[in-house]
Amino acid sequence: MKKILILLLLLSLYTFAQTDINISVISSERGNILYRGIPNPIKIAVPGAMSFSAEGPGLKKVDDNGNFSFNVSTISSDTVALLISAKMPNDSIIKESKIFVVRDISRLITLINGRQATSGIGIVIMSKKELKTAVISLTLKDPYLDSLLSVTRFEMYMPKTPGIRVEGNTVNKNASDYIDRLKPDDEVFITNISFDFKYMGAMRMKSPSPLIIKIKE
């Protein structure tokens, strides 16, 4: 009987101390990638557990439904660990460690009507008609991050024309009147782009790249 009790005690201690096993289900918009500067949303569930806790630098609990935000702005290394501790129905404690990759957000790329400038040249060829109804947007080549971006203002520079500030993300009538005066091969510069980034917080980000529009026949 004494041997059985000792065996049970050792088994209990083993269960309490075990780590790095898959007990949880973690869902993130970008798999195991976290970006510095934004509170990356993640959802954690531990099937079969009575309760669980999660810890990590910059991890913040959002609600009681397993939703968390993970802000890794202060992490200088390329990875960060998320530690989960779960209490099971038999009162044992099981622990798990999940590793995430930490990345910086790259420079914003400016698009016009969804088109990117030719690599290495920075020029988009368009007709005056296309330019007069053009929509300016930004991309980070990440569908989730792109959904958080919205252009609020930009400036246009044309030959023999003072700079035109456009509010919003669409070429307005004032700019359109100047576009009518453009000739083939004239170039239009779109720059000083302002934008909103939802959940931006302490974002460290380079300014969006400017665009050059060359007018075609």
PDB file of C-alpha atoms in Angstrom:
ATOM      1  CA  MET A   1       0.000   0.000   0.000  1.00  0.00           C
ATOM      2  CA  LYS A   2       2.844   2.338   0.902  1.00  0.00           C
ATOM      3  CA  LYS A   3       4.483   1.739  -2.496  1.00  0.00           C
ATOM      4  CA  ILE A   4       1.219   2.547  -4.257  1.00  0.00           C
ATOM      5  CA  LEU A   5       0.894   5.855  -2.391  1.00  0.00           C
ATOM      6  CA  ILE A   6       4.451   6.821  -3.293  1.00  0.00           C
ATOM      7  CA  LEU A   7       3.810   5.933  -6.926  1.00  0.00           C
ATOM      8  CA  LEU A   8       0.671   8.083  -6.989  1.00  0.00           C
ATOM      9  CA  LEU A   9       2.540  10.978  -5.401  1.00  0.00           C
ATOM     10  CA  LEU A  10       5.320  10.794  -7.982  1.00  0.00           C
ATOM     11  CA  LEU A  11       2.768  10.618 -10.785  1.00  0.00           C
ATOM     12  CA  SER A  12       1.020  13.691  -9.414  1.00  0.00           C
ATOM     13  CA  LEU A  13       4.292  15.642  -9.239  1.00  0.00           C
ATOM     14  CA  TYR A  14       5.169  14.586 -12.771  1.00  0.00           C
ATOM     15  CA  THR A  15       1.811  15.784 -14.078  1.00  0.00           C
ATOM     16  CA  PHE A  16       2.245  19.125 -12.299  1.00  0.00           C
ATOM     17  CA  ALA A  17       5.703  19.729 -13.701  1.00  0.00           C
ATOM     18  CA  GLN A  18       5.320  18.593 -17.292  1.00  0.00           C
ATOM     19  CA  THR A  19       5.757  21.293 -19.931  1.00  0.00           C
ATOM     20  CA  ASP A  20       5.886  21.787 -23.680  1.00  0.00           C
ATOM     21  CA  ILE A  21       2.928  19.540 -24.447  1.00  0.00           C
ATOM     22  CA  ASN A  22       0.019  20.520 -26.640  1.00  0.00           C
ATOM     23  CA  ILE A  23      -2.920  21.214 -24.365  1.00  0.00           C
ATOM     24  CA  SER A  24      -4.141  24.511 -25.792  1.00  0.00           C
ATOM     25  CA  VAL A  25      -5.670  25.791 -28.999  1.00  0.00           C
ATOM     26  CA  ILE A  26      -4.368  29.246 -29.985  1.00  0.00           C
ATOM     27  CA  SER A  27      -5.776  31.137 -32.937  1.00  0.00           C
ATOM     28  CA  SER A  28      -4.161  34.252 -34.383  1.00  0.00           C
ATOM     29  CA  GLU A  29      -4.774  36.304 -37.511  1.00  0.00           C
ATOM     30  CA  ARG A  30      -1.213  35.584 -38.677  1.00  0.00           C
ATOM     31  CA  GLY A  31      -0.390  32.152 -37.287  1.00  0.00           C
ATOM     32  CA  ASN A  32       2.659  32.318 -35.039  1.00  0.00           C
ATOM     33  CA  ILE A  33       3.785  35.799 -36.195  1.00  0.00           C
ATOM     34  CA  LEU A  34       3.458  38.871 -33.949  1.00  0.00           C
ATOM     35  CA  TYR A  35       4.221  42.434 -35.051  1.00  0.00           C
ATOM     36  CA  ARG A  36       5.839  45.094 -32.906  1.00  0.00           C
ATOM     37  CA  GLY A  37       3.763  48.217 -32.294  1.00  0.00           C
ATOM     38  CA  ILE A  38       0.249  46.763 -32.321  1.00  0.00           C
ATOM     39  CA  PRO A  39      -1.733  44.735 -29.775  1.00  0.00           C
ATOM     40  CA  ASN A  40      -1.862  41.513 -31.826  1.00  0.00           C
ATOM     41  CA  PRO A  41      -5.205  39.808 -31.086  1.00  0.00           C
ATOM     42  CA  ILE A  42      -5.050  36.111 -30.174  1.00  0.00           C
ATOM     43  CA  LYS A  43      -7.593  33.656 -28.792  1.00  0.00           C
ATOM     44  CA  ILE A  44      -6.646  30.900 -26.347  1.00  0.00           C
ATOM     45  CA  ALA A  45      -8.659  27.821 -25.358  1.00  0.00           C
ATOM     46  CA  VAL A  46      -7.651  24.791 -23.292  1.00  0.00           C
ATOM     47  CA  PRO A  47     -10.142  21.966 -23.986  1.00  0.00           C
ATOM     48  CA  GLY A  48     -11.035  19.944 -20.911  1.00  0.00           C
ATOM     49  CA  ALA A  49      -9.437  22.350 -18.439  1.00  0.00           C
ATOM     50  CA  MET A  50     -11.332  23.743 -15.461  1.00  0.00           C
ATOM     51  CA  SER A  51      -9.390  26.994 -15.765  1.00  0.00           C
ATOM     52  CA  PHE A  52      -6.164  28.320 -17.228  1.00  0.00           C
ATOM     53  CA  SER A  53      -3.870  31.318 -17.111  1.00  0.00           C
ATOM     54  CA  ALA A  54      -1.585  32.758 -19.778  1.00  0.00           C
ATOM     55  CA  GLU A  55       1.536  34.837 -19.327  1.00  0.00           C
ATOM     56  CA  GLY A  56       3.889  36.649 -21.667  1.00  0.00           C
ATOM     57  CA  PRO A  57       5.579  40.066 -21.934  1.00  0.00           C
ATOM     58  CA  GLY A  58       2.968  42.461 -23.299  1.00  0.00           C
ATOM     59  CA  LEU A  59       0.115  39.935 -23.074  1.00  0.00           C
ATOM     60  CA  LYS A  60      -3.167  41.464 -21.873  1.00  0.00           C
ATOM     61  CA  LYS A  61      -6.452  39.699 -21.178  1.00  0.00           C
ATOM     62  CA  VAL A  62      -9.356  41.259 -23.095  1.00  0.00           C
ATOM     63  CA  ASP A  63     -12.321  39.253 -21.773  1.00  0.00           C
ATOM     64  CA  ASP A  64     -13.335  35.970 -20.120  1.00  0.00           C
ATOM     65  CA  ASN A  65     -13.882  34.253 -23.477  1.00  0.00           C
ATOM     66  CA  GLY A  66     -10.202  33.574 -24.127  1.00  0.00           C
ATOM     67  CA  ASN A  67      -9.457  36.761 -26.051  1.00  0.00           C
ATOM     68  CA  PHE A  68      -6.074  38.425 -25.450  1.00  0.00           C
ATOM     69  CA  SER A  69      -3.941  41.115 -27.051  1.00  0.00           C
ATOM     70  CA  PHE A  70      -0.202  40.567 -27.379  1.00  0.00           C
ATOM     71  CA  ASN A  71       1.892  43.741 -27.685  1.00  0.00           C
ATOM     72  CA  VAL A  72       5.531  42.822 -28.323  1.00  0.00           C
ATOM     73  CA  SER A  73       6.861  46.354 -28.929  1.00  0.00           C
ATOM     74  CA  THR A  74       9.419  46.007 -26.129  1.00  0.00           C
ATOM     75  CA  ILE A  75      10.724  42.614 -27.327  1.00  0.00           C
ATOM     76  CA  SER A  76      14.136  42.997 -28.945  1.00  0.00           C
ATOM     77  CA  SER A  77      14.635  39.308 -29.764  1.00  0.00           C
ATOM     78  CA  ASP A  78      13.160  37.485 -32.769  1.00  0.00           C
ATOM     79  CA  THR A  79      10.922  35.230 -30.668  1.00  0.00           C
ATOM     80  CA  VAL A  80       8.769  35.417 -27.556  1.00  0.00           C
ATOM     81  CA  ALA A  81       7.283  32.682 -25.372  1.00  0.00           C
ATOM     82  CA  LEU A  82       3.672  32.432 -24.246  1.00  0.00           C
ATOM     83  CA  LEU A  83       3.278  30.338 -21.093  1.00  0.00           C
ATOM     84  CA  ILE A  84      -0.011  28.576 -20.344  1.00  0.00           C
ATOM     85  CA  SER A  85      -0.890  26.897 -17.066  1.00  0.00           C
ATOM     86  CA  ALA A  86      -4.091  24.835 -16.950  1.00  0.00           C
ATOM     87  CA  LYS A  87      -5.921  23.232 -14.032  1.00  0.00           C
ATOM     88  CA  MET A  88      -7.444  19.897 -15.036  1.00  0.00           C
ATOM     89  CA  PRO A  89     -10.524  18.144 -13.552  1.00  0.00           C
ATOM     90  CA  ASN A  90      -8.301  15.860 -11.451  1.00  0.00           C
ATOM     91  CA  ASP A  91      -6.719  18.982  -9.857  1.00  0.00           C
ATOM     92  CA  SER A  92      -3.423  18.447 -11.680  1.00  0.00           C
ATOM     93  CA  ILE A  93      -1.663  21.437 -13.237  1.00  0.00           C
ATOM     94  CA  ILE A  94      -0.387  21.125 -16.787  1.00  0.00           C
ATOM     95  CA  LYS A  95       1.896  23.714 -18.327  1.00  0.00           C
ATOM     96  CA  GLU A  96       2.696  24.555 -21.919  1.00  0.00           C
ATOM     97  CA  SER A  97       4.984  26.971 -23.780  1.00  0.00           C
ATOM     98  CA  LYS A  98       4.183  28.398 -27.206  1.00  0.00           C
ATOM     99  CA  ILE A  99       6.813  30.236 -29.244  1.00  0.00           C
ATOM    100  CA  PHE A 100       5.882  33.171 -31.501  1.00  0.00           C
ATOM    101  CA  VAL A 101       8.025  34.919 -34.119  1.00  0.00           C
ATOM    102  CA  VAL A 102       8.398  38.686 -33.584  1.00  0.00           C
ATOM    103  CA  ARG A 103       8.716  41.014 -36.584  1.00  0.00           C
ATOM    104  CA  ASP A 104       8.831  44.732 -37.374  1.00  0.00           C
ATOM    105  CA  ILE A 105       6.194  46.149 -39.678  1.00  0.00           C
ATOM    106  CA  SER A 106       7.776  46.981 -43.035  1.00  0.00           C
ATOM    107  CA  ARG A 107       7.454  50.284 -44.881  1.00  0.00           C
ATOM    108  CA  LEU A 108       4.035  51.085 -46.229  1.00  0.00           C
ATOM    109  CA  ILE A 109       3.571  50.727 -49.979  1.00  0.00           C
ATOM    110  CA  THR A 110       1.314  53.239 -51.700  1.00  0.00           C
ATOM    111  CA  LEU A 111      -1.244  51.976 -54.216  1.00  0.00           C
ATOM    112  CA  ILE A 112      -3.391  53.848 -56.729  1.00  0.00           C
ATOM    113  CA  ASN A 113      -6.526  52.025 -57.827  1.00  0.00           C
ATOM    114  CA  GLY A 114      -4.945  48.950 -56.268  1.00  0.00           C
ATOM    115  CA  ARG A 115      -1.851  49.221 -58.461  1.00  0.00           C
ATOM    116  CA  GLN A 116       1.723  49.432 -57.201  1.00  0.00           C
ATOM    117  CA  ALA A 117       4.466  51.438 -58.883  1.00  0.00           C
ATOM    118  CA  THR A 118       6.842  49.506 -61.124  1.00  0.00           C
ATOM    119  CA  SER A 119       9.628  48.074 -59.003  1.00  0.00           C
ATOM    120  CA  GLY A 120      12.784  50.180 -59.112  1.00  0.00           C
ATOM    121  CA  ILE A 121      11.141  53.018 -61.055  1.00  0.00           C
ATOM    122  CA  GLY A 122       8.261  54.145 -58.838  1.00  0.00           C
ATOM    123  CA  ILE A 123       6.037  55.076 -61.787  1.00  0.00           C
ATOM    124  CA  VAL A 124       2.452  54.136 -62.634  1.00  0.00           C
ATOM    125  CA  ILE A 125       1.202  54.933 -66.143  1.00  0.00           C
ATOM    126  CA  MET A 126      -2.416  56.116 -66.252  1.00  0.00           C
ATOM    127  CA  SER A 127      -4.836  58.079 -68.387  1.00  0.00           C
ATOM    128  CA  LYS A 128      -6.249  61.380 -67.157  1.00  0.00           C
ATOM    129  CA  LYS A 129      -9.655  59.728 -66.865  1.00  0.00           C
ATOM    130  CA  GLU A 130      -8.263  57.031 -64.562  1.00  0.00           C
ATOM    131  CA  LEU A 131      -6.404  59.577 -62.448  1.00  0.00           C
ATOM    132  CA  LYS A 132      -9.467  61.811 -61.989  1.00  0.00           C
ATOM    133  CA  THR A 133     -11.299  58.997 -60.174  1.00  0.00           C
ATOM    134  CA  ALA A 134      -8.268  57.418 -58.538  1.00  0.00           C
ATOM    135  CA  VAL A 135      -8.350  55.963 -55.022  1.00  0.00           C
ATOM    136  CA  ILE A 136      -5.194  56.025 -52.918  1.00  0.00           C
ATOM    137  CA  SER A 137      -4.604  53.133 -50.507  1.00  0.00           C
ATOM    138  CA  LEU A 138      -1.764  51.542 -48.548  1.00  0.00           C
ATOM    139  CA  THR A 139      -0.555  47.993 -48.156  1.00  0.00           C
ATOM    140  CA  LEU A 140       1.826  46.058 -45.932  1.00  0.00           C
ATOM    141  CA  LYS A 141       1.301  42.862 -47.938  1.00  0.00           C
ATOM    142  CA  ASP A 142      -0.593  41.416 -44.987  1.00  0.00           C
ATOM    143  CA  PRO A 143      -4.399  41.109 -45.363  1.00  0.00           C
ATOM    144  CA  TYR A 144      -5.085  41.577 -41.655  1.00  0.00           C
ATOM    145  CA  LEU A 145      -2.848  44.642 -41.260  1.00  0.00           C
ATOM    146  CA  ASP A 146      -4.148  46.117 -44.523  1.00  0.00           C
ATOM    147  CA  SER A 147      -7.689  45.949 -43.124  1.00  0.00           C
ATOM    148  CA  LEU A 148      -6.601  48.292 -40.311  1.00  0.00           C
ATOM    149  CA  LEU A 149      -5.203  50.962 -42.666  1.00  0.00           C
ATOM    150  CA  SER A 150      -7.108  53.906 -44.124  1.00  0.00           C
ATOM    151  CA  VAL A 151      -5.746  56.930 -46.028  1.00  0.00           C
ATOM    152  CA  THR A 152      -6.999  60.235 -44.601  1.00  0.00           C
ATOM    153  CA  ARG A 153      -5.115  62.821 -46.693  1.00  0.00           C
ATOM    154  CA  PHE A 154      -2.505  63.168 -49.438  1.00  0.00           C
ATOM    155  CA  GLU A 155      -0.881  65.829 -51.607  1.00  0.00           C
ATOM    156  CA  MET A 156      -0.625  66.032 -55.400  1.00  0.00           C
ATOM    157  CA  TYR A 157       2.000  67.974 -57.358  1.00  0.00           C
ATOM    158  CA  MET A 158       1.563  68.641 -61.096  1.00  0.00           C
ATOM    159  CA  PRO A 159       3.494  70.717 -63.671  1.00  0.00           C
ATOM    160  CA  LYS A 160       2.887  74.485 -63.314  1.00  0.00           C
ATOM    161  CA  THR A 161       0.493  73.844 -60.449  1.00  0.00           C
ATOM    162  CA  PRO A 162       0.817  74.526 -56.724  1.00  0.00           C
ATOM    163  CA  GLY A 163       0.601  71.540 -54.450  1.00  0.00           C
ATOM    164  CA  ILE A 164      -2.962  70.344 -53.886  1.00  0.00           C
ATOM    165  CA  ARG A 165      -3.993  68.851 -50.554  1.00  0.00           C
ATOM    166  CA  VAL A 166      -6.713  66.243 -50.886  1.00  0.00           C
ATOM    167  CA  GLU A 167      -8.743  65.204 -47.852  1.00  0.00           C
ATOM    168  CA  GLY A 168      -9.744  61.548 -47.810  1.00  0.00           C
ATOM    169  CA  ASN A 169      -8.449  58.855 -50.155  1.00  0.00           C
ATOM    170  CA  THR A 170     -10.038  59.875 -53.475  1.00  0.00           C
ATOM    171  CA  VAL A 171      -9.004  62.553 -55.987  1.00  0.00           C
ATOM    172  CA  ASN A 172     -11.402  65.496 -55.531  1.00  0.00           C
ATOM    173  CA  LYS A 173     -12.918  67.978 -58.002  1.00  0.00           C
ATOM    174  CA  ASN A 174     -10.293  70.641 -57.363  1.00  0.00           C
ATOM    175  CA  ALA A 175      -7.503  68.236 -58.294  1.00  0.00           C
ATOM    176  CA  SER A 176      -9.575  66.897 -61.181  1.00  0.00           C
ATOM    177  CA  ASP A 177      -9.753  70.368 -62.768  1.00  0.00           C
ATOM    178  CA  TYR A 178      -5.953  70.579 -62.815  1.00  0.00           C
ATOM    179  CA  ILE A 179      -5.684  67.042 -64.186  1.00  0.00           C
ATOM    180  CA  ASP A 180      -7.687  68.151 -67.246  1.00  0.00           C
ATOM    181  CA  ARG A 181      -4.771  70.469 -68.159  1.00  0.00           C
ATOM    182  CA  LEU A 182      -2.170  67.704 -68.172  1.00  0.00           C
ATOM    183  CA  LYS A 183      -0.469  66.565 -71.368  1.00  0.00           C
ATOM    184  CA  PRO A 184       0.864  63.111 -72.324  1.00  0.00           C
ATOM    185  CA  ASP A 185       4.112  62.266 -70.490  1.00  0.00           C
ATOM    186  CA  ASP A 186       3.413  64.823 -67.754  1.00  0.00           C
ATOM    187  CA  GLU A 187       4.158  63.466 -64.300  1.00  0.00           C
ATOM    188  CA  VAL A 188       2.072  63.794 -61.145  1.00  0.00           C
ATOM    189  CA  PHE A 189       3.603  63.270 -57.712  1.00  0.00           C
ATOM    190  CA  ILE A 190       1.504  61.862 -54.890  1.00  0.00           C
ATOM    191  CA  THR A 191       3.207  62.235 -51.536  1.00  0.00           C
ATOM    192  CA  ASN A 192       2.844  63.294 -47.868  1.00  0.00           C
ATOM    193  CA  ILE A 193       0.225  60.620 -47.342  1.00  0.00           C
ATOM    194  CA  SER A 194      -1.510  60.653 -43.970  1.00  0.00           C
ATOM    195  CA  PHE A 195      -3.306  57.598 -42.658  1.00  0.00           C
ATOM    196  CA  ASP A 196      -5.051  56.018 -39.705  1.00  0.00           C
ATOM    197  CA  PHE A 197      -3.927  52.685 -38.321  1.00  0.00           C
ATOM    198  CA  LYS A 198      -6.478  51.091 -36.031  1.00  0.00           C
ATOM    199  CA  TYR A 199      -4.957  50.095 -32.661  1.00  0.00           C
ATOM    200  CA  MET A 200      -1.857  52.063 -33.680  1.00  0.00           C
ATOM    201  CA  GLY A 201      -0.594  52.875 -30.178  1.00  0.00           C
ATOM    202  CA  ALA A 202       3.178  53.384 -30.064  1.00  0.00           C
ATOM    203  CA  MET A 203       3.676  52.451 -33.694  1.00  0.00           C
ATOM    204  CA  ARG A 204       7.150  52.751 -35.179  1.00  0.00           C
ATOM    205  CA  MET A 205       6.661  53.024 -38.922  1.00  0.00           C
ATOM    206  CA  LYS A 206       8.331  54.709 -41.887  1.00  0.00           C
ATOM    207  CA  SER A 207       6.317  57.131 -44.016  1.00  0.00           C
ATOM    208  CA  PRO A 208       4.399  55.657 -46.971  1.00  0.00           C
ATOM    209  CA  SER A 209       6.320  55.572 -50.233  1.00  0.00           C
ATOM    210  CA  PRO A 210       5.436  58.356 -52.731  1.00  0.00           C
ATOM    211  CA  LEU A 211       4.018  57.656 -56.179  1.00  0.00           C
ATOM    212  CA  ILE A 212       4.755  59.097 -59.618  1.00  0.00           C
ATOM    213  CA  ILE A 213       1.940  58.986 -62.165  1.00  0.00           C
ATOM    214  CA  LYS A 214       2.891  59.363 -65.814  1.00  0.00           C
ATOM    215  CA  ILE A 215       0.078  60.468 -68.087  1.00  0.00           C
ATOM    216  CA  LYS A 216      -0.439  58.376 -71.192  1.00  0.00           C
ATOM    217  CA  GLU A 217      -2.147  59.284 -74.464  1.00  0.00           C
TER     218      GLU A 217
END
